[in-house]
XYZ file of C-alpha atoms in Angstrom:
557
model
C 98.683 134.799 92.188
C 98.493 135.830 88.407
C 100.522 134.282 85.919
C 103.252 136.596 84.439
C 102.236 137.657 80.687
C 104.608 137.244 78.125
C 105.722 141.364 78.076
C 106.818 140.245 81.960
C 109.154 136.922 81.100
C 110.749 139.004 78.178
C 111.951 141.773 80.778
C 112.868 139.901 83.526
C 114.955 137.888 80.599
C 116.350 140.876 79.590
C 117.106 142.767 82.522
C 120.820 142.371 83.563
C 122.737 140.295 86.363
C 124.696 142.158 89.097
C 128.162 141.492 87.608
C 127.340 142.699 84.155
C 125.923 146.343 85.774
C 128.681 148.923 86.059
C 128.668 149.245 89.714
C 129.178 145.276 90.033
C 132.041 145.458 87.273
C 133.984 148.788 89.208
C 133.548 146.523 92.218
C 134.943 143.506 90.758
C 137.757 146.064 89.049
C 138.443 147.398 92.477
C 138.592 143.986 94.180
C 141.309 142.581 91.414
C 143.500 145.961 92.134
C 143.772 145.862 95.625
C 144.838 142.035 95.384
C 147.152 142.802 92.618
C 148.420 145.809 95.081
C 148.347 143.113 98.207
C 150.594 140.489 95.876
C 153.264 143.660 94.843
C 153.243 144.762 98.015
C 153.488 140.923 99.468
C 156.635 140.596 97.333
C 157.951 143.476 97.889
C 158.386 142.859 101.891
C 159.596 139.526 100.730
C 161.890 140.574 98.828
C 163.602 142.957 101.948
C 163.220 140.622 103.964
C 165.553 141.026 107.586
C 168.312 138.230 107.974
C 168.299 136.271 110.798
C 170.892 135.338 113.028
C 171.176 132.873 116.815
C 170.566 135.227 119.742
C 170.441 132.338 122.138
C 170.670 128.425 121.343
C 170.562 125.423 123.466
C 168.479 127.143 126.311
C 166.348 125.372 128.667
C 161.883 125.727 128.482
C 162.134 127.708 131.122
C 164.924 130.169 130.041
C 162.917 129.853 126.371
C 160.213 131.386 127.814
C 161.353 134.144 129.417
C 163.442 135.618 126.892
C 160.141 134.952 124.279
C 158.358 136.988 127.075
C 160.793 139.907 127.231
C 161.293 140.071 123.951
C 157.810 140.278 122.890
C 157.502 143.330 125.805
C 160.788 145.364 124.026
C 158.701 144.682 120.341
C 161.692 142.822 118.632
C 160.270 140.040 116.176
C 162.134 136.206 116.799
C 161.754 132.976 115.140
C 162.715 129.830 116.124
C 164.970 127.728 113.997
C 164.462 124.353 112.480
C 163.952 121.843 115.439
C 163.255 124.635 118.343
C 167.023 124.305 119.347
C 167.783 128.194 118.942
C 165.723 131.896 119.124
C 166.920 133.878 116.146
C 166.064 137.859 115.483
C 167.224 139.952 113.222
C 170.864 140.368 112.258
C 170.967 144.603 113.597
C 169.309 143.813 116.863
C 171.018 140.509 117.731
C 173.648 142.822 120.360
C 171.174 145.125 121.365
C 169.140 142.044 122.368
C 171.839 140.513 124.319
C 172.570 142.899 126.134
C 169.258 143.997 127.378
C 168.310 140.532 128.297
C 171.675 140.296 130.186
C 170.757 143.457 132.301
C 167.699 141.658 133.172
C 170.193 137.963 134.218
C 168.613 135.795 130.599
C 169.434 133.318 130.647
C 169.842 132.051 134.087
C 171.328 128.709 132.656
C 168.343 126.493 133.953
C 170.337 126.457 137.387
C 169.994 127.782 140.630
C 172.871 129.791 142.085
C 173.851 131.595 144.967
C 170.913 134.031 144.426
C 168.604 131.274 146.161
C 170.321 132.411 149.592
C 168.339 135.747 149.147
C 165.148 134.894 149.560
C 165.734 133.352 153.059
C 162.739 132.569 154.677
C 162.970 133.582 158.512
C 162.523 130.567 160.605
C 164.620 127.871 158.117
C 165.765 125.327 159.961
C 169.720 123.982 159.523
C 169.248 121.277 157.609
C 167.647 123.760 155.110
C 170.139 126.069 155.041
C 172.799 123.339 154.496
C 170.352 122.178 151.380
C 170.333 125.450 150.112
C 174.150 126.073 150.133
C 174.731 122.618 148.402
C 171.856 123.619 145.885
C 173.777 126.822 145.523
C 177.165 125.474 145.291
C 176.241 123.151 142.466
C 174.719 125.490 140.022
C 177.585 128.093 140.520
C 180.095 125.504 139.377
C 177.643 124.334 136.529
C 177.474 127.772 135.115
C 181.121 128.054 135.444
C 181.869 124.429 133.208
C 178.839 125.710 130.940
C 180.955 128.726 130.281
C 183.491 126.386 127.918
C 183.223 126.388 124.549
C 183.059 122.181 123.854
C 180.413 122.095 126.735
C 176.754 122.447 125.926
C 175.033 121.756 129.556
C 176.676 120.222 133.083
C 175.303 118.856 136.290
C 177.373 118.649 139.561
C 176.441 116.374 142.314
C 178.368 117.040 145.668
C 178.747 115.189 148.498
C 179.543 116.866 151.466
C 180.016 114.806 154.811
C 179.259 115.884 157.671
C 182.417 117.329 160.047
C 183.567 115.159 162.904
C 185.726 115.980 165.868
C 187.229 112.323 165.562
C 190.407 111.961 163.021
C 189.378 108.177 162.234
C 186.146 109.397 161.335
C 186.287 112.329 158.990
C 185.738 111.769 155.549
C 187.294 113.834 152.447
C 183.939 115.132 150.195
C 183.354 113.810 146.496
C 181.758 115.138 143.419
C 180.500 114.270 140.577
C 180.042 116.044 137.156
C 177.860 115.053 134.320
C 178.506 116.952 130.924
C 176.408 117.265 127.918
C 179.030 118.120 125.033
C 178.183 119.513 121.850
C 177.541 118.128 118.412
C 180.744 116.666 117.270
C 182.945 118.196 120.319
C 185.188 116.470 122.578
C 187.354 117.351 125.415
C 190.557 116.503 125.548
C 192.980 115.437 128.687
C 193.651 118.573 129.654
C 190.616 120.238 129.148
C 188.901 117.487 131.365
C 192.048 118.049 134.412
C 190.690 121.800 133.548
C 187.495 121.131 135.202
C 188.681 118.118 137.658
C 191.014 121.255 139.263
C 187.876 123.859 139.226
C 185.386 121.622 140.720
C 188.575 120.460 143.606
C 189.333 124.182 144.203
C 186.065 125.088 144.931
C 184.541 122.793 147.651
C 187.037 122.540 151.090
C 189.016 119.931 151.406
C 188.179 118.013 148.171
C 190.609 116.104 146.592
C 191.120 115.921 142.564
C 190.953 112.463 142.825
C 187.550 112.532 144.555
C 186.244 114.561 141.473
C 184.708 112.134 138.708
C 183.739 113.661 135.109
C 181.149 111.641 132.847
C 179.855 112.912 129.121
C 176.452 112.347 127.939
C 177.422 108.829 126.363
C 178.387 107.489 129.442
C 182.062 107.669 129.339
C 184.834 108.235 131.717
C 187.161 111.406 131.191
C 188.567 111.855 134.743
C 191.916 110.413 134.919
C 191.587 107.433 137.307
C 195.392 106.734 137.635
C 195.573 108.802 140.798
C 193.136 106.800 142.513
C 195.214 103.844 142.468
C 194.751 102.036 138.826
C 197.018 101.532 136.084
C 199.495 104.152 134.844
C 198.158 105.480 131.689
C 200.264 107.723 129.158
C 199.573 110.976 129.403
C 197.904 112.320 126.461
C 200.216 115.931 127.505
C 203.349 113.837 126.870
C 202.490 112.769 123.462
C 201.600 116.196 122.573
C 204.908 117.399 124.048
C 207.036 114.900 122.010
C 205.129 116.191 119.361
C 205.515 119.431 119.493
C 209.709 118.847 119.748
C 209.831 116.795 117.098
C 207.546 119.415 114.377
C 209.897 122.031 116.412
C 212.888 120.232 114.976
C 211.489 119.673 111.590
C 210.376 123.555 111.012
C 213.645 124.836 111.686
C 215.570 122.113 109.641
C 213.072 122.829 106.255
C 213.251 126.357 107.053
C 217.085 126.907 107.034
C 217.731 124.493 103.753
C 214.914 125.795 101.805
C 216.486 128.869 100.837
C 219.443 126.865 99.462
C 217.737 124.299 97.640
C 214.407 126.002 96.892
C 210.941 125.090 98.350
C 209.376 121.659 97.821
C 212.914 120.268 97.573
C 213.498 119.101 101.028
C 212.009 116.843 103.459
C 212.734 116.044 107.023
C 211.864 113.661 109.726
C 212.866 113.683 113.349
C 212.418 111.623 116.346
C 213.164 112.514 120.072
C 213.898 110.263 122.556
C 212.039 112.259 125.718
C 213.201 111.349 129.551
C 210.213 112.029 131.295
C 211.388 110.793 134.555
C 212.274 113.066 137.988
C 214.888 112.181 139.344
C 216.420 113.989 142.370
C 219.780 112.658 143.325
C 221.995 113.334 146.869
C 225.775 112.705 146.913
C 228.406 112.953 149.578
C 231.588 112.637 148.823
C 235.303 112.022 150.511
C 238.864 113.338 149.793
C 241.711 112.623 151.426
C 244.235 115.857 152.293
C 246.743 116.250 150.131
C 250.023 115.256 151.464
C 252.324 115.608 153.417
C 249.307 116.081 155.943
C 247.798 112.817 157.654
C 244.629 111.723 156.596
C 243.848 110.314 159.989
C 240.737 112.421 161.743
C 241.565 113.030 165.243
C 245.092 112.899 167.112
C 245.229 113.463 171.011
C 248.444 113.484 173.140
C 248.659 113.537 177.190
C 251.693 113.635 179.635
C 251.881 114.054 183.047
C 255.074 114.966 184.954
C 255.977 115.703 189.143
C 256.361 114.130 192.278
C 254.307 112.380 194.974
C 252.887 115.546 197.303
C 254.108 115.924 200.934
C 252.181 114.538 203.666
C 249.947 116.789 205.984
C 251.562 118.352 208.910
C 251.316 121.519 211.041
C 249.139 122.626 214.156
C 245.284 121.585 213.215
C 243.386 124.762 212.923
C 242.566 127.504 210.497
C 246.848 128.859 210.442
C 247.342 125.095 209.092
C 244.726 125.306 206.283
C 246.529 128.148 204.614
C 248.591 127.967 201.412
C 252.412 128.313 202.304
C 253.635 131.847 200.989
C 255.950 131.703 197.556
C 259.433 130.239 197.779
C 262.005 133.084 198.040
C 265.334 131.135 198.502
C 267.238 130.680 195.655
C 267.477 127.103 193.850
C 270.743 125.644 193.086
C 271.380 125.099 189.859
C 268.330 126.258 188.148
C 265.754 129.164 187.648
C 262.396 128.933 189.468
C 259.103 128.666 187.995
C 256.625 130.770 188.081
C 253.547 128.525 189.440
C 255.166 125.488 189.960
C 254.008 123.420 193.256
C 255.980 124.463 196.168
C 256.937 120.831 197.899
C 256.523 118.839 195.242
C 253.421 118.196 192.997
C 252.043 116.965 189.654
C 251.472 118.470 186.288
C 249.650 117.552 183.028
C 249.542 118.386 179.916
C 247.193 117.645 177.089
C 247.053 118.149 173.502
C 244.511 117.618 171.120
C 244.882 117.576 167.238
C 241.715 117.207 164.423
C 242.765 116.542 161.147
C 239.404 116.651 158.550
C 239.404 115.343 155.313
C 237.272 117.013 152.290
C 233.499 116.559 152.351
C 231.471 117.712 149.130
C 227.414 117.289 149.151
C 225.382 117.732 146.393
C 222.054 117.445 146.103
C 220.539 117.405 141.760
C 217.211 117.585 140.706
C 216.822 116.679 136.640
C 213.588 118.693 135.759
C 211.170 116.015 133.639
C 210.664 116.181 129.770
C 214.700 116.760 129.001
C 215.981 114.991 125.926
C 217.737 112.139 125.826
C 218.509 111.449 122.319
C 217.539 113.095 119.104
C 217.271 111.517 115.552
C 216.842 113.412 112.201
C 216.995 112.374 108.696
C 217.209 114.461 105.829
C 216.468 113.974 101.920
C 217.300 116.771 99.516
C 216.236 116.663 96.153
C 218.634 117.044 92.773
C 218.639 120.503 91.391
C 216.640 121.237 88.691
C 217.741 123.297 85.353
C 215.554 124.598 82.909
C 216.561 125.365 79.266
C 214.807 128.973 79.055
C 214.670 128.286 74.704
C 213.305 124.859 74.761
C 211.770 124.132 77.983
C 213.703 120.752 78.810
C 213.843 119.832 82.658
C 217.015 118.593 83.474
C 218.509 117.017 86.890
C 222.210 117.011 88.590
C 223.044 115.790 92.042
C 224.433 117.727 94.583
C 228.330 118.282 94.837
C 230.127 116.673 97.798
C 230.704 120.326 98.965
C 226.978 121.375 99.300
C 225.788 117.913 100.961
C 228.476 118.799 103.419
C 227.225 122.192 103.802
C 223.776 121.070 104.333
C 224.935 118.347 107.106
C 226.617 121.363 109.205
C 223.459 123.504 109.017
C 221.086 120.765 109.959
C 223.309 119.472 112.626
C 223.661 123.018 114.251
C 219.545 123.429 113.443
C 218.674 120.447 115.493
C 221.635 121.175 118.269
C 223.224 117.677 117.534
C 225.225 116.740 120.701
C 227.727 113.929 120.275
C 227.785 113.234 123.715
C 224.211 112.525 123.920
C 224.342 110.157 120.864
C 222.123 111.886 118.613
C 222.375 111.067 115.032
C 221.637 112.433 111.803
C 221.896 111.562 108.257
C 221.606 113.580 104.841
C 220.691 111.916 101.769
C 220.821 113.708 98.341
C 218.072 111.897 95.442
C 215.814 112.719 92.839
C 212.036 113.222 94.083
C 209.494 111.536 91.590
C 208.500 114.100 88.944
C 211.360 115.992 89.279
C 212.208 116.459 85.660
C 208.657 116.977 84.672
C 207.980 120.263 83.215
C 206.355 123.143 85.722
C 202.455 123.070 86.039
C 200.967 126.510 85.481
C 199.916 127.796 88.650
C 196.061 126.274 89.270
C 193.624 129.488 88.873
C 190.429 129.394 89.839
C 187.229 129.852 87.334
C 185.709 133.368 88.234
C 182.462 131.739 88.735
C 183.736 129.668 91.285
C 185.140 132.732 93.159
C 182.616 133.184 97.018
C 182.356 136.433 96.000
C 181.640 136.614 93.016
C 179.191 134.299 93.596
C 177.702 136.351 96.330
C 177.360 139.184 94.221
C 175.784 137.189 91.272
C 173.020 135.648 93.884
C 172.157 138.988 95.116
C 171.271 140.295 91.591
C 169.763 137.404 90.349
C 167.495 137.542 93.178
C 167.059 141.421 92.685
C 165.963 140.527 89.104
C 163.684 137.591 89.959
C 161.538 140.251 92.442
C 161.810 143.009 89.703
C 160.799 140.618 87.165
C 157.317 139.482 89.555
C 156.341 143.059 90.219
C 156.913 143.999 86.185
C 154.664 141.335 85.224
C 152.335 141.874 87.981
C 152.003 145.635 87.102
C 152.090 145.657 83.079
C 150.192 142.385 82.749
C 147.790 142.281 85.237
C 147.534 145.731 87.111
C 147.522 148.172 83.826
C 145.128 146.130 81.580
C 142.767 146.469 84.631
C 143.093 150.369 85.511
C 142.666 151.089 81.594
C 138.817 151.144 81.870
C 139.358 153.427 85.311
C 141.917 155.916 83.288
C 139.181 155.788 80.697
C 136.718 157.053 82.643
C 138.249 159.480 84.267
C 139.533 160.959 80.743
C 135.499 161.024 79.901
C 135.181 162.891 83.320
C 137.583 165.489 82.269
C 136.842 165.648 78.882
C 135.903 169.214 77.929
C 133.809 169.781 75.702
C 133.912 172.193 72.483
C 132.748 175.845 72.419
C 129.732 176.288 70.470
C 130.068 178.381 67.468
C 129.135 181.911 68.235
C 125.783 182.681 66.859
C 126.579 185.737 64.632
C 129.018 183.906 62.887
C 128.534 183.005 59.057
C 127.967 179.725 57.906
C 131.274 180.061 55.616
C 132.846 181.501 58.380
C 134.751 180.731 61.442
C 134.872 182.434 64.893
C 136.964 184.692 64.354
C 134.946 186.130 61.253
C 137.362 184.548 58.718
C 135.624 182.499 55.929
C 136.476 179.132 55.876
C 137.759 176.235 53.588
C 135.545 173.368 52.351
C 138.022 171.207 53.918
C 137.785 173.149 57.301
C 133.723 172.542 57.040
C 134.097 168.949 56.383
C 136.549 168.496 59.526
C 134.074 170.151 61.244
C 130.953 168.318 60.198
C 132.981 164.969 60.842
C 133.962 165.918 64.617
C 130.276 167.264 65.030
C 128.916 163.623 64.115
C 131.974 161.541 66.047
C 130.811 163.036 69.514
C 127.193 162.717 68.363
C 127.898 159.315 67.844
C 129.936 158.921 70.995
C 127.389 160.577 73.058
C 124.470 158.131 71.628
C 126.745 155.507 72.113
C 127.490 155.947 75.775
C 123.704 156.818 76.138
C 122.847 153.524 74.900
C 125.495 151.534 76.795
C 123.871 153.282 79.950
C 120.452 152.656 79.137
C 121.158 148.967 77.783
C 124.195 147.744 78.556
C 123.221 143.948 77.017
C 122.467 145.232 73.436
C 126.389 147.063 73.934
C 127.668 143.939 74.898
C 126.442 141.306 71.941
C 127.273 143.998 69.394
C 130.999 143.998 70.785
C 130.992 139.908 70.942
C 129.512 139.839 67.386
C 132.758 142.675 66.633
C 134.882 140.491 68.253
C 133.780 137.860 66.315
C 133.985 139.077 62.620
C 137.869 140.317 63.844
C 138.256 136.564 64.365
């Protein structure tokens, strides 16, 4: 192979690389523009931006799934929040997405319920079937617990015995419930009797106090005094007392506050609750008033007549007949109708009740009525303000208007002598009271939610604007400049030529012209001469272009 003269190794030297052509620069200027465009239009999306809000949280992997699956089939983007624990979409298609997953039963809850009795294969034996319903029974009344608020998941284990047609041998079922709260939720007394009662109510013949509730921690919430251990106090009786005693307060504060202004009065109470039920039966005895006996019963009997005549006659049936009525008259009297003829015996009895007064009652007292009420009372002096110089001042109530105040509590709080309630009123200056007033506390506007709100949504609109100014007049319009260049070369139109019968002193128009008009023109007839050998030379050799320009660039420095 021939070594390269020196004419060869001074044009390869000189011939220029790919980048410094002008189809490798409008590649290169095309390539910065569309990632310029990419970034704007990056931000831009960014910048709107769909909010995000829960559709579903706390589901089971296998509930997850499915409603991932259907809602990548109905084209509705999701995210997952931090930790997996919820599906999020966007804030305008968080309904629309419930309810179309609901038409389609998401999200089943992770148990099985009574829709596993559909698919009945033929042939099951019993024992299946019996598996199936308990299987069936328990997720229905899972979903049901899983439907309160406090409650994140549940499990309910039931025990069904088998029936018997022996009395000594059936056995009452049980249950069990497990329940996985949520964060920093509790259940209280009531709530957990709540699901005791639904769980008993909806197996046969199972007792509440076969029911047992445990949380996730471990901890019993079922009430185990029914099942034969200590008495505990009912959480619903504290709450009850409670609820008296704020009762009794409200309406005390609330009837003296108009007469000794608010913030002036305080008041305490304390109710002594009977929470027993008693049922009582009484009988009672009264003796009749007088000048009746008192005695109960009285019975009299007398007999009166003579020994009866003995038999005598013919035997037969003549003899067996009654004798006829007497006829003759008797001496010294008046006979009586159906008296014995011949002699005969009579009796008489009487009989005689006297009852005394019997009165039975039978009361049942109702639990939870009050047995004795205490409230105390502390009213403030009044307060006077001297309107010219400010000065606080402080009197004590008259006699008069701590009397006043007494009545209205007592008849506030239904005060009942009989029942020994008590009640006291005490009139004395609160601490501070002859302070001057505080100006109301405003708040600083730029502590005001909304205000904020408003000031975080411009300053955000700002900080996008601000990106896609910078990105356009900095970095995007420096590089289209040598594109709009071009394109102004590419549309440049050039001059008429002078018509050829025209003068040399004259124009087109056959008008002679100026000396200044002929030196304009002589100078715009060299500056595109120029510019035309210029370009031409920048075509030709675009390296000789480029040192001149550095060595410009250089003398400017």
């Amino acid at each position: 192979m021939a070594a390269a003269t020196a004419e060869d190794l001074v044009d390869i030297n000189a011939r220029p690389s790919f980048l410094e052509t002008q189809f490798g620069k409008n590649i290169v200027l095309g390539v910065g523009i569309a990632v310029v465009l990419a970034i704007m239009a990056g931000v831009f999306m960014w910048s709107q931006k769909p909010e995000y809000r829960v559709l579903f949280a706390n589901v089971s992997d296998q509930d997850g799934g499915a409603i991932t699956a259907q809602l990548d089939q109905m084209a509705i983007p999701y995210k997952f929040s931090e930790g997996g624990g919820a599906i999020m979409v966007a804030a305008d298609r968080v309904h629309d997405a419930r309810l179309k997953l609901a038409a389609q039963g998401l999200p089943k809850g992770g148990n099985v319920g009574f829709e596993l009795m559909e698919n009945q294969k033929l042939g099951v034996s019993q024992f299946h079937e019996q598996v199936n319903y308990q299987r069936s029974l328990e997720g229905e009344l899972a979903r049901s617990i899983q439907s309160l608020a406090a409650v994140g998941t549940a499990r309910v284990h039931l025990a069904l015995p088998k029936p018997s047609v022996f009395v000594r041998e059936q056995q009452k079922p049980t249950a069990s419930v497990l329940l996985n709260l949520q964060t920093g939720r509790t259940l209280d007394q009531g709530q957990v009797s709540a699901i005791v009662h639904l769980v008993a109510s909806s197996v046969p013949e199972l007792p509440a106090s076969n029911v047992t509730v445990v949380d996730q921690n471990g901890n019993l919430l079922s009430d185990t005094s029914k099942q034969g251990g200590p008495k505990q106090l009912d959480p619903n009786q504290l709450k009850y007392v409670a609820q008296i005693q704020e009762g009794i307060i409200r309406q005390v504060e609330s009837l003296i506050t108009p007469l000794v202004g608010r913030g002036n009065v305080r008041a305490e109470a304390s109710a002594d609750i009977d929470f027993a039920q008693v049922d009582t039966a009484a009988e009672q005895y009264k003796p009749n008033s007088p000048p009746e006996p008192s005695s109960i019963r009285s019975q009299t009997t007398s007999e009166a007549g003579s020994p009866p005549a003995p038999a005598a006659g013919v035997p037969g049936a003549l003899s067996n007949q009654p004798p006829g009525a007497a006829t003759a008259p008797i001496a010294g009297g008046t006979p009586v109708a159906g008296a014995p003829a011949g002699g005969g015996n009579m009796r008489k009895d009487a009989t005689t009740n006297y009852e005394v007064d019997k009165t039975i009652r039978y009361e049942q007292k109702p639990m939870g009525g009050i047995k004795r009420l205490t409230v105390g009372v502390l009213v403030n002096y009044r307060r006077i303000v001297d309107e010219k110089t400010g000065k606080v001042t402080v009197k004590a109530l008259t006699a008069a208007e701590v009397a006043q105040i007494e009545e209205l509590v007592r008849e506030a709080m239904g005060y009942s002598k009989d029942r020994g309630d008590t009640m006291t009123v005490k009139n004395a200056p609160f601490d501070g009271v002859d302070k001057p007033a505080a100006p109301p506390e405003t708040l600083p506007w730029w502590k005001d939610a909304e205000i904020q709100r408003m000031l975080w949504t411009a300053a955000r609109g700002l900080f996008f604007f601000a990106i896609l100014a910078f990105l356009f007049f900095r970095v995007l319009r420096p590089m289209l400049r040598p594109v709009m260049r071009k394109l102004d070369e590419i549309t440049e139109v050039p001059p008429l030529p002078a018509p050829p019968e025209a003068a040399a002193g004259e124009g087109a128009d056959g008008e002679p012209r100026t000396a200044l008009q002929e030196l304009e023109s002589t100078q715009n007839q060299g500056y595109r001469e120029n510019l035309q050998m210029a370009k031409a030379l920048a075509k030709d050799d675009p390296r000789v272009v480029a040192n001149v320009v550095k060595a410009w660039v250089g003398a400017n420095e």
